[in-house]
Short mmCIF file of C-alpha atoms and ligand atoms in Angstrom, two decimals:
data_model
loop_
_atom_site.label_atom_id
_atom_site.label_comp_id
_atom_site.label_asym_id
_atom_site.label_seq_id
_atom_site.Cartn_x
_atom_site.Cartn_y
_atom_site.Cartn_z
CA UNK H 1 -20.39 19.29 -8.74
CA UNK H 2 -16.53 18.88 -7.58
CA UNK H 3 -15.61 15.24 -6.56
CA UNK H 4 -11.87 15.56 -5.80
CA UNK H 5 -10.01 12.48 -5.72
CA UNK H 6 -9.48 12.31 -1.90
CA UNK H 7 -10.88 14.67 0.55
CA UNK H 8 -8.13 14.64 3.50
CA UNK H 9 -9.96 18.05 5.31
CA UNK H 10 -13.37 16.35 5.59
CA UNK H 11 -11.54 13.74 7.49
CA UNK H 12 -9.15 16.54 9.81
CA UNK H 13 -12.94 18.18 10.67
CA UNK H 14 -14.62 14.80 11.76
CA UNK H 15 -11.90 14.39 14.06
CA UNK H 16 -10.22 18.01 14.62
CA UNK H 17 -11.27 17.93 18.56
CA UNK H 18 -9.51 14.75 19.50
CA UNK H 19 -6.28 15.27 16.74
CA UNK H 20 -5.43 19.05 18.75
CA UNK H 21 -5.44 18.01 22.06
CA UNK H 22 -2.75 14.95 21.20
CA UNK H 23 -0.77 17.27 19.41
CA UNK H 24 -0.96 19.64 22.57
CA UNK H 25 0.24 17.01 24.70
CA UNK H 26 3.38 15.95 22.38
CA UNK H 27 4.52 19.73 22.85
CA UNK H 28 3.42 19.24 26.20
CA UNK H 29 5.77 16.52 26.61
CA UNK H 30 8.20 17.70 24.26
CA UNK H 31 7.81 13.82 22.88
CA UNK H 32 8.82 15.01 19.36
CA UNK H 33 11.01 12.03 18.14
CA UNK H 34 9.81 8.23 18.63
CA UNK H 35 8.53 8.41 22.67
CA UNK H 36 5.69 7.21 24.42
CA UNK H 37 2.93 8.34 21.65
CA UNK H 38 4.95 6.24 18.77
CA UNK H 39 5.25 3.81 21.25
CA UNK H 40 1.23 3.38 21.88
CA UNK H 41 0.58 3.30 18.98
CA UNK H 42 2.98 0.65 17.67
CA UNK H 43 1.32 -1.17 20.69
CA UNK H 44 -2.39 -0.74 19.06
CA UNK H 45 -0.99 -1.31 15.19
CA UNK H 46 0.63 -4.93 16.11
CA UNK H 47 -2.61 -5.66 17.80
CA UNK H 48 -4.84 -4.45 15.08
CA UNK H 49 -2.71 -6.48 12.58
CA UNK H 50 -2.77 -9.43 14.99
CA UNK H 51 1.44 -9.28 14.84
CA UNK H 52 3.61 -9.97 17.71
CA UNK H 53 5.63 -6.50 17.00
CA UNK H 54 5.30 -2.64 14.92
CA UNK H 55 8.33 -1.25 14.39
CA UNK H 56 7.08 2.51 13.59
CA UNK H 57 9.55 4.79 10.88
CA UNK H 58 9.72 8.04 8.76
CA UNK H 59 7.72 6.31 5.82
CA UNK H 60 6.52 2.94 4.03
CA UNK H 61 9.74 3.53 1.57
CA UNK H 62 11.88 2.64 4.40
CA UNK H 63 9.69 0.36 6.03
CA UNK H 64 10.14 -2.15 2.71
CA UNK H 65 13.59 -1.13 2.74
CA UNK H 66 14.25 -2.27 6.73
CA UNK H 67 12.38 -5.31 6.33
CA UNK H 68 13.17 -6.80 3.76
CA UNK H 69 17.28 -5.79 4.58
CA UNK H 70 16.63 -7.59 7.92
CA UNK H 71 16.29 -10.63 5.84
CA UNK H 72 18.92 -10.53 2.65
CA UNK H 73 22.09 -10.15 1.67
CA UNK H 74 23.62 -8.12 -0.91
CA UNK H 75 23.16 -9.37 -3.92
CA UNK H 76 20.23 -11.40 -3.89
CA UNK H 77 17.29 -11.23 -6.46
CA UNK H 78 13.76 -10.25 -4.93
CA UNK H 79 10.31 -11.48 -6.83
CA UNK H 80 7.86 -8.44 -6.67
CA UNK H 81 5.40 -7.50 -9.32
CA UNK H 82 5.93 -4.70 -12.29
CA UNK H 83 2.63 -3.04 -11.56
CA UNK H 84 3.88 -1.57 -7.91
CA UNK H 85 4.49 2.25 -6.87
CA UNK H 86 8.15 2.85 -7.55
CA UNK H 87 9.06 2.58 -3.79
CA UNK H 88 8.51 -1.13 -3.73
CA UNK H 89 11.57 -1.72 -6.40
CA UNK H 90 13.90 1.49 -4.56
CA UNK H 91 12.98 -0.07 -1.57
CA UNK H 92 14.62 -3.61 -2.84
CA UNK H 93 17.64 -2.15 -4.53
CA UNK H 94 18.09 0.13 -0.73
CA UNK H 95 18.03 -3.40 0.76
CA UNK H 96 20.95 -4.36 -1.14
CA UNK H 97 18.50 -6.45 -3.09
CA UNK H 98 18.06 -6.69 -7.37
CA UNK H 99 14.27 -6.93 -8.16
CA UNK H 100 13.49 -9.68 -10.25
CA UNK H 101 9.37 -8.92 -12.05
CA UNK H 102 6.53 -11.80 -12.24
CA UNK H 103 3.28 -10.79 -14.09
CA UNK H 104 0.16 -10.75 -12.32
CA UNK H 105 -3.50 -12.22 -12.19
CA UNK H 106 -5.49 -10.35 -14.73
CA UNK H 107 -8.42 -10.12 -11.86
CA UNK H 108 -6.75 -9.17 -8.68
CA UNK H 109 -3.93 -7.04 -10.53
CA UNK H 110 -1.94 -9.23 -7.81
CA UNK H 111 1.52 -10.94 -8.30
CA UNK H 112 0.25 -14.15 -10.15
CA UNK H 113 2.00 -17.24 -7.95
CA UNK H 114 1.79 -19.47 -10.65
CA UNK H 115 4.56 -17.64 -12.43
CA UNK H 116 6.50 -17.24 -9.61
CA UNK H 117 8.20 -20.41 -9.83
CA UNK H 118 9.40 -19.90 -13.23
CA UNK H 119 11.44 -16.70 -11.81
CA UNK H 120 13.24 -18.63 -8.99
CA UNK H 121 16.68 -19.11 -9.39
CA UNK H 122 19.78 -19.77 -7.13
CA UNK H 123 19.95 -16.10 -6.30
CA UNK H 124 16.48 -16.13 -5.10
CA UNK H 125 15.65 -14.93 -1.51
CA UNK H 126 12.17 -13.18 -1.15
CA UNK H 127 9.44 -12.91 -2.58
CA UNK H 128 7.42 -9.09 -1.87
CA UNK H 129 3.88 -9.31 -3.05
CA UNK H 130 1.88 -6.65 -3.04
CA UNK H 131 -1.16 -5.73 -1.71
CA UNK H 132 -2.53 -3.79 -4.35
CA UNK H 133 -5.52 -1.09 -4.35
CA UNK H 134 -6.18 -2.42 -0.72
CA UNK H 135 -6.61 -6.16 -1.94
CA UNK H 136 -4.49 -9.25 -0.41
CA UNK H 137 -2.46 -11.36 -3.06
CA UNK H 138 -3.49 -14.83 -3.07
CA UNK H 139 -1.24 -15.71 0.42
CA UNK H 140 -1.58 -19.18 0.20
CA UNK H 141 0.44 -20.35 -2.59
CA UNK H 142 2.78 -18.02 -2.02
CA UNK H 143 3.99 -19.15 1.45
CA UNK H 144 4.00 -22.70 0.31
CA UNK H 145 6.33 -21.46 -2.78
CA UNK H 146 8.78 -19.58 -0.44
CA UNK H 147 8.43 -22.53 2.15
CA UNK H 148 9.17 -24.98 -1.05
CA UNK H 149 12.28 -22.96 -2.29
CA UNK H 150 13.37 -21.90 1.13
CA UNK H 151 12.63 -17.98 0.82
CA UNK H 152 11.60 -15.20 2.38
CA UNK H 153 8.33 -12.93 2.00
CA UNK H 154 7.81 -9.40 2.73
CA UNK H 155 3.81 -8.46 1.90
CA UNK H 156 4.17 -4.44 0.82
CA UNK H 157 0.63 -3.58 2.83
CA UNK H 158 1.36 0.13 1.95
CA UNK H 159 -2.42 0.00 0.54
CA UNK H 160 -3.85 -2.57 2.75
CA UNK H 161 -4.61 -1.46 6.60
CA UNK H 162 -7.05 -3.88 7.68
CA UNK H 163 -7.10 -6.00 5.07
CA UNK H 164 -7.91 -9.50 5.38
CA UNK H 165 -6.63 -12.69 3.80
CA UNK H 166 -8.92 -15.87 4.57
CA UNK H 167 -9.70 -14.10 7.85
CA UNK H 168 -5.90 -13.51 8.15
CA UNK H 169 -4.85 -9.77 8.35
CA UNK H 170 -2.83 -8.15 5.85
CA UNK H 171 0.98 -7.90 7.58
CA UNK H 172 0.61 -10.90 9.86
CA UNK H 173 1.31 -13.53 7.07
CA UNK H 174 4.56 -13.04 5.62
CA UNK H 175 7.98 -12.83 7.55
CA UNK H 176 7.44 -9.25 7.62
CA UNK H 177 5.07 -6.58 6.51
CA UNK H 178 5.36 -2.80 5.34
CA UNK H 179 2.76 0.14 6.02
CA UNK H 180 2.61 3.07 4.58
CA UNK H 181 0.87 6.03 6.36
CA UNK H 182 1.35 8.89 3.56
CA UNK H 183 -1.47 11.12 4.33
CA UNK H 184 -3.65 9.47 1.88
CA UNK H 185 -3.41 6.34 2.97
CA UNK H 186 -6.58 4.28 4.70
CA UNK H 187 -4.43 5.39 7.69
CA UNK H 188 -2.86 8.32 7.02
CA UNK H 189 -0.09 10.17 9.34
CA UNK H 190 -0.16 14.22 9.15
CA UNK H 191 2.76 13.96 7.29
CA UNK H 192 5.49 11.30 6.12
CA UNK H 193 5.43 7.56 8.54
CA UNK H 194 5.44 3.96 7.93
CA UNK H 195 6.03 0.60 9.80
CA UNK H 196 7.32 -2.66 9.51
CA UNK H 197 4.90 -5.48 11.53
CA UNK H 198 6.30 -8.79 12.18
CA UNK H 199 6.51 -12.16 14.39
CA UNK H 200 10.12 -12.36 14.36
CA UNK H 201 11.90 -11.02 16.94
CA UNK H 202 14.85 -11.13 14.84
CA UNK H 203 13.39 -8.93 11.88
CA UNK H 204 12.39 -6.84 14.95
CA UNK H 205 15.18 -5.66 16.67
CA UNK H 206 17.04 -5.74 13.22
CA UNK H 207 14.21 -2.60 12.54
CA UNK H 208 14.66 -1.01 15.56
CA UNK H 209 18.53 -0.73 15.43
CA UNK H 210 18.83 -0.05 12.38
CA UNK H 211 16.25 3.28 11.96
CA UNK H 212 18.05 4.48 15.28
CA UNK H 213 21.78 4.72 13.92
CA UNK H 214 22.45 0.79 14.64
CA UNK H 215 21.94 2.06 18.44
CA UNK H 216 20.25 0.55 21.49
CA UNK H 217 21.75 2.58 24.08
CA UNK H 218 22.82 6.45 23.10
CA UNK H 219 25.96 6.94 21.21
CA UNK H 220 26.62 3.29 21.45
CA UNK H 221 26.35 2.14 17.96
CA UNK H 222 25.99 -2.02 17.37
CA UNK H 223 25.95 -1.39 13.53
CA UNK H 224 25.91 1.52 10.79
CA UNK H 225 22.27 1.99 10.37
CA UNK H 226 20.25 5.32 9.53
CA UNK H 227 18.18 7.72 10.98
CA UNK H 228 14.39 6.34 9.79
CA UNK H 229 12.78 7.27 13.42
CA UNK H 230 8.83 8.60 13.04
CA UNK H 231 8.20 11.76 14.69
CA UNK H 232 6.10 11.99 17.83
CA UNK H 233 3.16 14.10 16.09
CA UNK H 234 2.53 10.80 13.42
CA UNK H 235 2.16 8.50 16.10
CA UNK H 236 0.21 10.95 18.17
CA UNK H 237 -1.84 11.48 14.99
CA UNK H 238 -2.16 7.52 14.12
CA UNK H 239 -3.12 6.56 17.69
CA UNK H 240 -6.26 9.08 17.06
CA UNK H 241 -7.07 7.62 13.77
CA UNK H 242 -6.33 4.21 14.28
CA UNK H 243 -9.67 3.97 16.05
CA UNK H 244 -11.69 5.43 13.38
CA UNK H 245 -10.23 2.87 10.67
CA UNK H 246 -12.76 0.11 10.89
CA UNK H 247 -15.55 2.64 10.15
CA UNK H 248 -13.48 4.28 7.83
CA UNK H 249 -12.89 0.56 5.98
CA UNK H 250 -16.46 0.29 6.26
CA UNK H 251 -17.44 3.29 4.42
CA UNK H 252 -15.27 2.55 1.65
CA UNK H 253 -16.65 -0.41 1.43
CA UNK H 254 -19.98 0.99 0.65
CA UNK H 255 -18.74 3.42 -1.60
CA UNK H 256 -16.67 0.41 -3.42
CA UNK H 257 -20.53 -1.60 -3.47
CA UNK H 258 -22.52 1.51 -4.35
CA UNK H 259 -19.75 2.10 -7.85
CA UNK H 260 -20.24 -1.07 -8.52
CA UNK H 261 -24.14 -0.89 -8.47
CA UNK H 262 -23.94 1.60 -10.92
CA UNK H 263 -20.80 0.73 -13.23
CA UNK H 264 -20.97 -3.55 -13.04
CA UNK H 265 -22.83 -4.69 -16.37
CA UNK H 266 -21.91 -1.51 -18.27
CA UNK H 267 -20.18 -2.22 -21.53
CA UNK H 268 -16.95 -0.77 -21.77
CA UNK H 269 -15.75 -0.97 -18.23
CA UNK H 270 -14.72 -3.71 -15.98
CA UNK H 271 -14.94 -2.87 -12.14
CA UNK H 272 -12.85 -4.28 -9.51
CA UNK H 273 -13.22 -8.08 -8.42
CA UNK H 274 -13.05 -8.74 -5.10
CA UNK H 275 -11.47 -12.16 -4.78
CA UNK H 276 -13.07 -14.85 -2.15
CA UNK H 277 -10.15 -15.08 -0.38
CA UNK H 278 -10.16 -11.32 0.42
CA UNK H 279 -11.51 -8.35 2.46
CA UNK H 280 -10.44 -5.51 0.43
CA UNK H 281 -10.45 -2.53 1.77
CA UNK H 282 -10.39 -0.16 -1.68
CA UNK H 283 -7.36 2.15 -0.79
CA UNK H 284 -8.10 2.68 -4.89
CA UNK H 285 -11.36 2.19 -6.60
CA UNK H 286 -9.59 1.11 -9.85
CA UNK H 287 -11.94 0.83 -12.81
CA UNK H 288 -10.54 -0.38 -16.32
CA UNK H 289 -11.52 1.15 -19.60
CA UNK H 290 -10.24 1.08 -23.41
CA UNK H 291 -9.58 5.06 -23.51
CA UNK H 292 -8.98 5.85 -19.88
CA UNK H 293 -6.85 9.31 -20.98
CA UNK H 294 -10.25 10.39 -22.66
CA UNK H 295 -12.60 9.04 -19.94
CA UNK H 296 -9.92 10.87 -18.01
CA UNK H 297 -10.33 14.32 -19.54
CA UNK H 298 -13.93 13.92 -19.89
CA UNK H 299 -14.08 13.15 -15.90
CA UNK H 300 -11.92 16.40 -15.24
CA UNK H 301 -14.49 18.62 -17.39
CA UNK H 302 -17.06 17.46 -15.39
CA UNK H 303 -15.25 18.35 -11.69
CA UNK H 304 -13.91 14.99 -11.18
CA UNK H 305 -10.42 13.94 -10.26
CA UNK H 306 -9.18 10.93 -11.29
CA UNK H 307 -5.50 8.89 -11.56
CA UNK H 308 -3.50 6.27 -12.95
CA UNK H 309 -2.03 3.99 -10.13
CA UNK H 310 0.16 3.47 -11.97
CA UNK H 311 1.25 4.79 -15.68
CA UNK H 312 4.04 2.77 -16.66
CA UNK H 313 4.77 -0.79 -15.60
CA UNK H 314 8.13 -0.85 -13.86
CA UNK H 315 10.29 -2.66 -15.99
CA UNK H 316 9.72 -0.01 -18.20
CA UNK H 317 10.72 2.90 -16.54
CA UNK H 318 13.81 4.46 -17.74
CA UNK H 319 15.31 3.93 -14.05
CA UNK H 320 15.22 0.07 -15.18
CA UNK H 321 16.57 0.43 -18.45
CA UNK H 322 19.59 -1.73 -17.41
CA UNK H 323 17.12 -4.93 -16.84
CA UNK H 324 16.98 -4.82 -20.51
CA UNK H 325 12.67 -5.22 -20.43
CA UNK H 326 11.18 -4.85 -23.44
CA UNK H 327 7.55 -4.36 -24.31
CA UNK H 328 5.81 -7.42 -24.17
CA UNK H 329 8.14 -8.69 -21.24
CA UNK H 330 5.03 -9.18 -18.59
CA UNK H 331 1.94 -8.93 -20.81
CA UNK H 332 -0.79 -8.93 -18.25
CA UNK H 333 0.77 -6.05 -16.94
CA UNK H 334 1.38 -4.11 -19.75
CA UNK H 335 -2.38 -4.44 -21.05
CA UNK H 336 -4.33 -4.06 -18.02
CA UNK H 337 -2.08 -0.87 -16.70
CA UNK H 338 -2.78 0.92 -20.27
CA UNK H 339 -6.42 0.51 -19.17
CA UNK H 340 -6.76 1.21 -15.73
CA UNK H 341 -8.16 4.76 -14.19
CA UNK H 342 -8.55 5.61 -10.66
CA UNK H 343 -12.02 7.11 -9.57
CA UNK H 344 -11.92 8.92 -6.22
CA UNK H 345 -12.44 6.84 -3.28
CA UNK H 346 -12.26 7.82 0.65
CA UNK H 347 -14.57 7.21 3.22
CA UNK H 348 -16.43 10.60 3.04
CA UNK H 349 -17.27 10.27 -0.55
CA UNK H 350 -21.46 10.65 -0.96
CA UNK H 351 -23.84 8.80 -2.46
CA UNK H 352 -24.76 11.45 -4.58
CA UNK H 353 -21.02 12.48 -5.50
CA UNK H 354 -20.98 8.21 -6.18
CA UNK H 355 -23.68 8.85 -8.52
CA UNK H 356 -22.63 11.49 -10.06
CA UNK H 357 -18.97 9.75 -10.98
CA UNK H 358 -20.73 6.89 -12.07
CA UNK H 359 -23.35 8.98 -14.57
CA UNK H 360 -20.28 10.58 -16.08
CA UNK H 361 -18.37 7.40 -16.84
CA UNK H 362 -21.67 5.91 -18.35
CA UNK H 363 -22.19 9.10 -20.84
CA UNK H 364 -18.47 8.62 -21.85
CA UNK H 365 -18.91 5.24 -22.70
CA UNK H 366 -22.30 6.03 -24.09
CA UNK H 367 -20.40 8.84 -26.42
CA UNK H 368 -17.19 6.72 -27.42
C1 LIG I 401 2.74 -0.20 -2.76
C2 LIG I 401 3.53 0.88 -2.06
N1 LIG I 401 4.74 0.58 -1.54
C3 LIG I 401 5.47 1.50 -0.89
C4 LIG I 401 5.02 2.79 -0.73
C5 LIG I 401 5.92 3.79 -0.08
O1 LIG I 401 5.37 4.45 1.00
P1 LIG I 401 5.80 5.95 1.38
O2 LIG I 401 5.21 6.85 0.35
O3 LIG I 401 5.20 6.13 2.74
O4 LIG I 401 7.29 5.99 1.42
C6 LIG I 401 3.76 3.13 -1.22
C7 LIG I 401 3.16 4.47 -1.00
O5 LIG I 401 3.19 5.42 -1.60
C8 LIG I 401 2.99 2.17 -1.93
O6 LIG I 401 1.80 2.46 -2.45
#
């Protein structure tokens, strides 16, 4: 049996008859840059997240990027954790901001807030949790922190559509929010798009000049922004899909329940722990084992596709040198990312595929 690690053209066929005839109408319409379909469906997405405003752009990279430069100044130092995609940090540095690494919670793989405090210093501005795999950071203590040391806080939902926090959706908690809808995404565009929800109208027309050249009206330019506009065909495409995501959340969901049926109790391998302040909504199904580049292999022999999300910590990247990090720097990073392996997760995955994934992680552990 193949299990690939997402199946994107299972997904295109469940909903190929109501995608073409959107993408029809933006030729139609010749809507091919922001227009009425973007605009829809930034309409739906602040509703779905329960925010006042979506800003829709070209992808989640710039989406950090605009909000949190909406809300800092050159120079200042922004908390985020070392265990993020790259983005998070290039997003930061875009902003004009230096990213400043707190360890995380060994069970949610979240930014830990009881170390954030220890980070803070004058420089401090914002704090950028992450929602990681599709699980909420602990929000609480977080907000109180920022609304203790007077800062700001961006949640990166790149991973978290319809996440909830304490019944609170992911990107209606923080100052600002950033999605990501890379194809594989819970909510995926047909190519690159992101967006930045919020309940500030400040932070929102700050995102809407700047991804338009700094302009409101046509060639009259307020400030030097960018071009960071999403295309008419992604917000044609995420206005289809958007409806489907609830199902889709609950589907993975079951998958998430069904792995852990099979894997929880098993020697060897600690599944994911879904925290009870969260609804997570398993963007990742992120299992951690002691030799996850042989389980890794072994998976691949068998058909199965399977990733590391991610394989080196950031403050260990050679793009980070300067920070001068060292091995050792955020521990709880550093040991649970040498252990963690992605199994494949989307909402079409079967019960039998499940199985199957499962049965082959057991006779690993079983041989090792
Ligand atoms: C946590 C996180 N932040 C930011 C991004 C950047 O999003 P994009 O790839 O749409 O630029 C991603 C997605 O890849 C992500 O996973």
């Amino acid at each position: 049996m193949k299990v690939p690690f997402v199946d994107l053209k299972a997904q295109y066929q469940s909903i190929r008859s109501e995608i073409l005839p959107q993408l029809e109408a933006v030729c139609e319409n010749t809507s091919f840059v922001l227009g009425p379909f973007v605009k829809e469906f930034e309409e739906a997405y602040a509703k779905f997240c329960d925010a006042k405003h979506a800003i829709a752009v070209n992808n989640g990279t710039s989406a950090d990027q605009l909000a949190i430069m909406a809300m800092i100044k050159p120079g200042d130092e922004v908390i985020t954790p070392p265990n993020t995609f790259f983005a998070t940090t290039e997003a930061i540095t875009a902003a004009g901001g230096k990213p400043v690494f707190v360890d995380i919670e060994e069970d949610s793989y979240n930014i830990d807030p009881a170390k954030i405090e220890a980070a803070i210093t004058p420089k401090t501005r914002m704090i950028v949790p992450i929602h990681l795999y599709g699980q909420p950071a602990d929000m609480d203590p977080i907000m109180d922190i920022a609304k203790k040391h007077n800062l700001y806080v961006v949640e990166d939902a790149a991973q978290a559509h319809g996440a909830d926090y304490k019944g609170r959706r992911a990107g209606s908690i923080g100052d600002a929010a950033a999605f990501s809808f890379y194809p594989g995404k819970n909510l995926g565009a047909y190519g690159e798009a992101g967006a930045v929800t919020t309940n500030s109208e400040e932070v929102a027309d700050f995102v809407k000049l700047y991804r338009d050249h700094g302009s409101k009206t046509k060639y009259v330019h307020d400030i030097e922004g960018h071009n960071m506009r999403m295309s008419g065909f992604q917000g044609a495409v995420l206005g289809v899909k958007l409806k489907h995501l609830p199902g889709w959340t609950d589907n993975r969901r079951r998958n998430a329940a069904l792995y852990n049926e099979h894997l929880s109790g098993v020697d060897g391998v600690i599944t994911p722990k879904e925290m009870p302040y969260a609804k997570h909504v398993y963007h990742l199904y992120v299992i951690r084992v002691k030799n996850r580049e042989g389980l890794q292999s072994y998976l691949a022999d068998q058909g199965i596709a399977s990733g590391f999300h991610y394989k080196i910590p950031l403050h260990l990247q050679k793009a980070y040198e300067g920070m001068g990090h060292k091995s050792g720097d955020f521990p709880v990073t550093e040991k649970v990312m040498e252990e963690i392996l992605s199994l494949p997760m989307y909402p079409e995955l079967s019960a039998e595929q499940i199985a199957y994934v499962a049965n082959a992680v057991k006779e690993f552990i079983a041989k090792s």
